[in-house]
CSV table of N, CA, C and O in Angstrom, one decimal:
chain,number,residue,atom,x,y,z
A,353,UNK,N,109.4,92.0,86.3
A,353,UNK,CA,108.3,92.6,87.0
A,353,UNK,C,108.9,93.3,88.3
A,353,UNK,O,109.6,92.7,89.0
A,354,UNK,N,108.4,94.5,88.5
A,354,UNK,CA,108.9,95.3,89.6
A,354,UNK,C,108.2,94.8,90.9
A,354,UNK,O,107.1,94.4,90.9
A,355,UNK,N,109.0,94.9,92.0
A,355,UNK,CA,108.5,94.5,93.3
A,355,UNK,C,108.8,95.7,94.2
A,355,UNK,O,109.7,96.5,93.9
A,356,UNK,N,108.1,95.7,95.3
A,356,UNK,CA,108.2,96.8,96.3
A,356,UNK,C,108.4,96.3,97.7
A,356,UNK,O,107.7,95.4,98.1
A,357,UNK,N,109.3,96.9,98.4
A,357,UNK,CA,109.6,96.5,99.8
A,357,UNK,C,108.8,97.3,100.8
A,357,UNK,O,109.0,98.6,100.8
A,358,UNK,N,108.0,96.7,101.7
A,358,UNK,CA,107.3,97.5,102.7
A,358,UNK,C,108.3,98.2,103.6
A,358,UNK,O,109.4,97.8,103.8
A,359,UNK,N,107.9,99.4,104.1
A,359,UNK,CA,108.8,100.1,105.0
A,359,UNK,C,108.8,99.5,106.4
A,359,UNK,O,108.0,98.7,106.8
A,360,UNK,N,109.8,100.0,107.2
A,360,UNK,CA,109.9,99.5,108.6
A,360,UNK,C,108.6,99.9,109.4
A,360,UNK,O,108.1,99.2,110.2
A,361,UNK,N,108.1,101.1,109.1
A,361,UNK,CA,106.9,101.6,109.8
A,361,UNK,C,105.7,100.7,109.5
A,361,UNK,O,104.9,100.4,110.3
A,362,UNK,N,105.6,100.3,108.2
A,362,UNK,CA,104.6,99.3,107.8
A,362,UNK,C,104.7,98.0,108.6
A,362,UNK,O,103.7,97.4,109.0
A,363,UNK,N,106.0,97.5,108.6
A,363,UNK,CA,106.2,96.3,109.3
A,363,UNK,C,105.8,96.4,110.8
A,363,UNK,O,105.2,95.5,111.3
A,364,UNK,N,106.2,97.5,111.4
A,364,UNK,CA,105.8,97.7,112.8
A,364,UNK,C,104.3,97.8,113.0
A,364,UNK,O,103.8,97.2,114.0
A,365,UNK,N,103.6,98.4,112.1
A,365,UNK,CA,102.1,98.5,112.1
A,365,UNK,C,101.5,97.1,112.0
A,365,UNK,O,100.6,96.8,112.8
A,366,UNK,N,102.0,96.3,111.1
A,366,UNK,CA,101.5,95.0,110.9
A,366,UNK,C,101.7,94.1,112.1
A,366,UNK,O,100.8,93.4,112.6
A,367,UNK,N,102.9,94.2,112.7
A,367,UNK,CA,103.2,93.5,113.9
A,367,UNK,C,102.3,93.9,115.0
A,367,UNK,O,101.8,93.1,115.8
A,368,UNK,N,102.0,95.2,115.1
A,368,UNK,CA,101.1,95.7,116.2
A,368,UNK,C,99.7,95.2,116.0
A,368,UNK,O,99.0,94.8,116.9
A,369,UNK,N,99.3,95.2,114.7
A,369,UNK,CA,97.9,94.7,114.4
A,369,UNK,C,97.8,93.2,114.8
A,369,UNK,O,96.8,92.8,115.3
A,370,UNK,N,98.8,92.4,114.5
A,370,UNK,CA,98.8,91.0,114.8
A,370,UNK,C,98.8,90.8,116.3
A,370,UNK,O,98.1,89.9,116.8
A,371,UNK,N,99.5,91.6,117.0
A,371,UNK,CA,99.6,91.5,118.5
A,371,UNK,C,98.2,91.9,119.1
A,371,UNK,O,97.7,91.2,120.0
A,372,UNK,N,97.6,93.0,118.6
A,372,UNK,CA,96.3,93.4,119.1
A,372,UNK,C,95.3,92.3,118.8
A,372,UNK,O,94.4,92.0,119.7
A,373,UNK,N,95.3,91.7,117.7
A,373,UNK,CA,94.4,90.7,117.3
A,373,UNK,C,94.5,89.5,118.2
A,373,UNK,O,93.5,88.9,118.7
A,374,UNK,N,95.8,89.1,118.5
A,374,UNK,CA,96.0,88.0,119.4
A,374,UNK,C,95.5,88.2,120.8
A,374,UNK,O,95.1,87.3,121.5
A,375,UNK,N,95.5,89.5,121.2
A,375,UNK,CA,95.1,89.8,122.6
A,375,UNK,C,93.6,89.9,122.7
A,375,UNK,O,93.0,90.0,123.8
A,376,UNK,N,92.9,89.8,121.6
A,376,UNK,CA,91.4,90.0,121.6
A,376,UNK,C,90.7,88.7,121.7
A,376,UNK,O,91.2,87.6,121.3
A,377,UNK,N,89.5,88.7,122.2
A,377,UNK,CA,88.7,87.5,122.2
A,377,UNK,C,88.3,87.2,120.7
A,377,UNK,O,88.3,88.1,119.9
A,378,UNK,N,88.0,85.9,120.4
A,378,UNK,CA,87.7,85.5,119.0
A,378,UNK,C,86.6,86.4,118.4
A,378,UNK,O,86.6,86.7,117.2
A,379,UNK,N,85.6,86.8,119.2
A,379,UNK,CA,84.5,87.6,118.7
A,379,UNK,C,84.9,89.0,118.4
A,379,UNK,O,84.1,89.8,117.8
A,380,UNK,N,86.1,89.4,118.8
A,380,UNK,CA,86.5,90.8,118.7
A,380,UNK,C,87.8,91.0,117.8
A,380,UNK,O,88.6,91.9,118.0
A,381,UNK,N,88.0,90.0,117.0
A,381,UNK,CA,89.2,90.0,116.1
A,381,UNK,C,88.9,90.5,114.7
A,381,UNK,O,87.9,90.1,114.1
A,382,UNK,N,89.7,91.5,114.3
A,382,UNK,CA,89.6,92.0,113.0
A,382,UNK,C,90.5,91.3,112.0
A,382,UNK,O,91.4,90.6,112.3
A,383,UNK,N,90.2,91.5,110.7
A,383,UNK,CA,91.1,91.0,109.7
A,383,UNK,C,90.5,89.7,109.1
A,383,UNK,O,89.9,88.9,109.7
A,384,UNK,N,90.7,89.6,107.8
A,384,UNK,CA,90.3,88.4,107.0
A,384,UNK,C,91.6,87.6,106.8
A,384,UNK,O,92.7,87.9,107.2
A,385,UNK,N,91.4,86.4,106.1
A,385,UNK,CA,92.5,85.6,105.8
A,385,UNK,C,93.5,86.4,104.9
A,385,UNK,O,94.7,86.2,105.1
A,386,UNK,N,93.0,87.2,104.0
A,386,UNK,CA,93.9,88.0,103.1
A,386,UNK,C,94.6,89.0,104.0
A,386,UNK,O,95.8,89.2,103.8
A,387,UNK,N,93.9,89.7,104.9
A,387,UNK,CA,94.5,90.6,105.8
A,387,UNK,C,95.6,90.0,106.6
A,387,UNK,O,96.7,90.6,106.8
A,388,UNK,N,95.4,88.8,107.1
A,388,UNK,CA,96.4,88.1,107.9
A,388,UNK,C,97.7,87.8,107.0
A,388,UNK,O,98.8,87.9,107.5
A,389,UNK,N,97.4,87.3,105.8
A,389,UNK,CA,98.5,87.0,104.9
A,389,UNK,C,99.3,88.3,104.6
A,389,UNK,O,100.5,88.3,104.6
A,390,UNK,N,98.6,89.4,104.3
A,390,UNK,CA,99.3,90.6,104.0
A,390,UNK,C,100.1,91.1,105.3
A,390,UNK,O,101.2,91.5,105.1
A,391,UNK,N,99.5,90.9,106.5
A,391,UNK,CA,100.2,91.4,107.7
A,391,UNK,C,101.5,90.6,107.8
A,391,UNK,O,102.6,91.2,108.2
A,392,UNK,N,101.5,89.3,107.5
A,392,UNK,CA,102.7,88.5,107.6
A,392,UNK,C,103.8,88.9,106.6
A,392,UNK,O,104.9,89.0,106.9
A,393,UNK,N,103.3,89.2,105.4
A,393,UNK,CA,104.2,89.7,104.3
A,393,UNK,C,104.9,91.1,104.8
A,393,UNK,O,106.1,91.2,104.7
A,394,UNK,N,104.0,92.0,105.3
A,394,UNK,CA,104.5,93.3,105.6
A,394,UNK,C,105.4,93.2,106.9
A,394,UNK,O,106.4,93.9,107.0
A,395,UNK,N,105.0,92.4,107.9
A,395,UNK,CA,105.8,92.3,109.1
A,395,UNK,C,107.2,91.8,108.8
A,395,UNK,O,108.1,92.2,109.4
A,396,UNK,N,107.3,90.9,107.8
A,396,UNK,CA,108.6,90.3,107.4
A,396,UNK,C,109.3,91.2,106.3
A,396,UNK,O,110.3,90.8,105.8
A,397,UNK,N,108.6,92.2,105.9
A,397,UNK,CA,109.2,93.2,104.9
A,397,UNK,C,109.5,92.4,103.6
A,397,UNK,O,110.5,92.7,102.9
A,398,UNK,N,108.6,91.5,103.2
A,398,UNK,CA,108.8,90.8,102.0
A,398,UNK,C,108.4,91.6,100.8
A,398,UNK,O,107.5,92.5,100.8
A,399,UNK,N,109.1,91.5,99.7
A,399,UNK,CA,108.8,92.2,98.5
A,399,UNK,C,107.4,91.8,98.0
A,399,UNK,O,107.1,90.6,98.1
A,400,UNK,N,106.7,92.8,97.5
A,400,UNK,CA,105.3,92.5,97.0
A,400,UNK,C,105.2,93.1,95.6
A,400,UNK,O,105.9,94.0,95.2
A,401,UNK,N,104.2,92.7,94.9
A,401,UNK,CA,104.0,93.1,93.5
A,401,UNK,C,103.2,94.4,93.4
A,401,UNK,O,102.6,94.9,94.5
A,402,UNK,N,103.1,95.0,92.3
A,402,UNK,CA,102.4,96.2,92.1
A,402,UNK,C,100.9,96.0,92.4
A,402,UNK,O,100.2,96.8,92.9
A,403,UNK,N,100.4,94.8,92.1
A,403,UNK,CA,99.0,94.4,92.4
A,403,UNK,C,98.7,94.5,93.9
A,403,UNK,O,97.7,95.0,94.3
A,404,UNK,N,99.7,94.1,94.7
A,404,UNK,CA,99.5,94.2,96.1
A,404,UNK,C,99.6,95.6,96.6
A,404,UNK,O,98.8,96.0,97.5
A,405,UNK,N,100.4,96.4,96.0
A,405,UNK,CA,100.5,97.8,96.3
A,405,UNK,C,99.1,98.5,96.0
A,405,UNK,O,98.6,99.2,96.8
A,406,UNK,N,98.5,98.2,94.9
A,406,UNK,CA,97.2,98.7,94.5
A,406,UNK,C,96.1,98.2,95.5
A,406,UNK,O,95.3,99.0,95.9
A,407,UNK,N,96.1,97.0,95.8
A,407,UNK,CA,95.1,96.5,96.8
A,407,UNK,C,95.3,97.1,98.2
A,407,UNK,O,94.3,97.4,98.8
A,408,UNK,N,96.6,97.3,98.5
A,408,UNK,CA,96.8,97.9,99.8
A,408,UNK,C,96.3,99.4,99.8
A,408,UNK,O,95.6,99.8,100.8
A,409,UNK,N,96.5,100.1,98.8
A,409,UNK,CA,96.0,101.5,98.7
A,409,UNK,C,94.5,101.5,98.7
A,409,UNK,O,93.9,102.2,99.5
A,410,UNK,N,93.9,100.6,98.0
A,410,UNK,CA,92.4,100.5,97.9
A,410,UNK,C,91.8,100.2,99.3
A,410,UNK,O,90.9,100.8,99.8
A,411,UNK,N,92.4,99.1,100.0
A,411,UNK,CA,91.9,98.8,101.3
A,411,UNK,C,92.0,99.9,102.3
A,411,UNK,O,91.1,100.3,103.0
A,412,UNK,N,93.3,100.4,102.4
A,412,UNK,CA,93.5,101.4,103.4
A,412,UNK,C,92.8,102.7,103.2
A,412,UNK,O,92.3,103.4,104.1
A,413,UNK,N,92.5,103.0,101.9
A,413,UNK,CA,91.7,104.2,101.6
A,413,UNK,C,90.3,104.1,102.1
A,413,UNK,O,89.7,105.0,102.7
A,414,UNK,N,89.7,102.9,101.9
A,414,UNK,CA,88.4,102.7,102.4
A,414,UNK,C,88.2,102.4,103.9
A,414,UNK,O,87.3,102.8,104.5
A,415,UNK,N,89.2,101.8,104.5
A,415,UNK,CA,89.2,101.3,105.9
A,415,UNK,C,89.6,102.4,106.9
A,415,UNK,O,89.5,102.2,108.1
A,416,UNK,N,90.1,103.5,106.4
A,416,UNK,CA,90.6,104.6,107.3
A,416,UNK,C,89.6,105.0,108.3
A,416,UNK,O,89.9,105.3,109.4
A,417,UNK,N,88.3,105.0,107.9
A,417,UNK,CA,87.2,105.4,108.8
A,417,UNK,C,87.1,104.5,110.0
A,417,UNK,O,86.5,104.9,111.0
A,418,UNK,N,87.6,103.3,109.9
A,418,UNK,CA,87.5,102.3,111.0
A,418,UNK,C,88.7,102.3,112.0
A,418,UNK,O,88.7,101.7,113.0
A,419,UNK,N,89.7,103.1,111.6
A,419,UNK,CA,91.0,103.1,112.3
A,419,UNK,C,90.8,104.1,113.5
A,419,UNK,O,90.6,105.3,113.3
A,420,UNK,N,91.0,103.6,114.7
A,420,UNK,CA,90.9,104.3,116.0
A,420,UNK,C,92.2,104.2,116.7
A,420,UNK,O,92.4,103.2,117.5
A,421,UNK,N,93.2,105.0,116.5
A,421,UNK,CA,94.5,104.9,117.1
A,421,UNK,C,94.3,104.8,118.7
A,421,UNK,O,93.5,105.5,119.3
A,422,UNK,N,95.1,103.9,119.2
A,422,UNK,CA,95.0,103.7,120.7
A,422,UNK,C,93.9,102.8,121.2
A,422,UNK,O,93.8,102.5,122.4
A,423,UNK,N,93.0,102.3,120.2
A,423,UNK,CA,91.9,101.4,120.6
A,423,UNK,C,92.2,100.1,120.0
A,423,UNK,O,92.7,100.0,118.9
A,424,UNK,N,91.8,99.0,120.7
A,424,UNK,CA,91.9,97.7,120.1
A,424,UNK,C,90.5,97.2,119.6
A,424,UNK,O,89.8,96.5,120.2
A,425,UNK,N,90.2,97.8,118.5
A,425,UNK,CA,88.9,97.4,117.8
A,425,UNK,C,89.2,96.6,116.6
A,425,UNK,O,90.3,96.6,116.1
A,426,UNK,N,88.2,95.8,116.1
A,426,UNK,CA,88.5,95.0,114.9
A,426,UNK,C,88.9,95.9,113.7
A,426,UNK,O,89.8,95.5,112.9
A,427,UNK,N,88.3,97.1,113.6
A,427,UNK,CA,88.7,98.0,112.5
A,427,UNK,C,90.1,98.4,112.6
A,427,UNK,O,90.8,98.5,111.6
A,428,UNK,N,90.6,98.8,113.8
A,428,UNK,CA,91.9,99.2,114.0
A,428,UNK,C,92.9,98.0,113.7
A,428,UNK,O,93.9,98.2,113.1
A,429,UNK,N,92.5,96.9,114.2
A,429,UNK,CA,93.4,95.7,113.9
A,429,UNK,C,93.5,95.5,112.4
A,429,UNK,O,94.6,95.3,111.9
A,430,UNK,N,92.4,95.5,111.7
A,430,UNK,CA,92.4,95.2,110.2
A,430,UNK,C,93.3,96.3,109.5
A,430,UNK,O,94.1,96.0,108.6
A,431,UNK,N,93.1,97.6,109.9
A,431,UNK,CA,93.9,98.7,109.3
A,431,UNK,C,95.4,98.5,109.5
A,431,UNK,O,96.2,98.7,108.6
A,432,UNK,N,95.7,98.1,110.7
A,432,UNK,CA,97.1,97.9,111.0
A,432,UNK,C,97.7,96.7,110.3
A,432,UNK,O,98.9,96.7,109.9
A,433,UNK,N,96.9,95.7,110.2
A,433,UNK,CA,97.4,94.5,109.5
A,433,UNK,C,97.9,94.8,108.1
A,433,UNK,O,98.8,94.2,107.5
A,434,UNK,N,97.3,95.8,107.4
A,434,UNK,CA,97.6,96.2,106.1
A,434,UNK,C,98.7,97.3,106.1
A,434,UNK,O,98.9,97.9,105.0
A,435,UNK,N,99.3,97.6,107.2
A,435,UNK,CA,100.4,98.5,107.2
A,435,UNK,C,100.1,99.9,107.8
A,435,UNK,O,100.9,100.8,107.9
A,436,UNK,N,98.8,100.1,108.2
A,436,UNK,CA,98.4,101.3,108.8
A,436,UNK,C,98.6,102.6,108.0
A,436,UNK,O,98.8,102.5,106.8
A,437,UNK,N,98.7,103.7,108.7
A,437,UNK,CA,98.9,105.0,108.0
A,437,UNK,C,100.1,105.0,107.1
A,437,UNK,O,100.1,105.6,106.1
A,438,UNK,N,101.2,104.3,107.6
A,438,UNK,CA,102.4,104.3,106.8
A,438,UNK,C,102.2,103.5,105.5
A,438,UNK,O,102.8,103.9,104.5
A,439,UNK,N,101.4,102.5,105.6
A,439,UNK,CA,101.1,101.7,104.4
A,439,UNK,C,100.3,102.5,103.4
A,439,UNK,O,100.6,102.4,102.1
A,440,UNK,N,99.4,103.3,103.8
A,440,UNK,CA,98.6,104.2,102.9
A,440,UNK,C,99.6,105.2,102.2
A,440,UNK,O,99.5,105.4,101.0
A,441,UNK,N,100.5,105.8,103.0
A,441,UNK,CA,101.4,106.8,102.4
A,441,UNK,C,102.3,106.1,101.4
A,441,UNK,O,102.6,106.6,100.3
A,442,UNK,N,102.8,104.9,101.8
A,442,UNK,CA,103.7,104.1,100.9
A,442,UNK,C,103.1,103.8,99.6
A,442,UNK,O,103.6,104.0,98.5
A,443,UNK,N,101.9,103.2,99.7
A,443,UNK,CA,101.2,102.8,98.5
A,443,UNK,C,100.8,104.0,97.6
A,443,UNK,O,101.0,104.0,96.4
A,444,UNK,N,100.4,105.1,98.2
A,444,UNK,CA,100.1,106.3,97.5
A,444,UNK,C,101.3,106.9,96.7
A,444,UNK,O,101.2,107.2,95.5
A,445,UNK,N,102.4,106.9,97.4
A,445,UNK,CA,103.7,107.4,96.8
A,445,UNK,C,104.1,106.5,95.6
A,445,UNK,O,104.5,107.1,94.6
A,446,UNK,N,104.0,105.2,95.7
A,446,UNK,CA,104.3,104.3,94.6
A,446,UNK,C,103.4,104.6,93.4
A,446,UNK,O,103.9,104.7,92.3
A,447,UNK,N,102.1,104.6,93.7
A,447,UNK,CA,101.1,104.8,92.6
A,447,UNK,C,101.3,106.2,92.0
A,447,UNK,O,101.2,106.3,90.8
A,448,UNK,N,101.5,107.2,92.8
A,448,UNK,CA,101.7,108.5,92.2
A,448,UNK,C,103.0,108.6,91.3
A,448,UNK,O,103.0,109.3,90.3
A,449,UNK,N,104.0,107.9,91.7
A,449,UNK,CA,105.2,107.9,90.9
A,449,UNK,C,105.1,107.1,89.6
A,449,UNK,O,106.0,107.2,88.7
A,450,UNK,N,104.1,106.3,89.4
A,450,UNK,CA,103.9,105.6,88.2
A,450,UNK,C,103.3,106.4,87.1
A,450,UNK,O,103.3,106.1,85.9
A,451,UNK,N,102.7,107.5,87.5
A,451,UNK,CA,101.9,108.4,86.5
A,451,UNK,C,102.8,109.4,85.9
A,451,UNK,O,103.8,109.8,86.3
């Protein structure tokens, strides 16, 4: 089974999301348990399955509307946890190359 390594830019985005989340009050924290797990995988640049690539593309495609660069909002945190703009490009490229 093929696996895919997150990019350094994705790792940095995930780390940034975790840091922003940590700096926020509990009522202003973004991300779900799945998002936090994904952030830790991406921050550590762990190999992930094609299913994770597909889920990443799906989430980031939908959540882009909540991403506000430079702002510490729950939507921005969640978007960054999943690898941010670099994650969307990474996932799109992988999926496009499968066709």
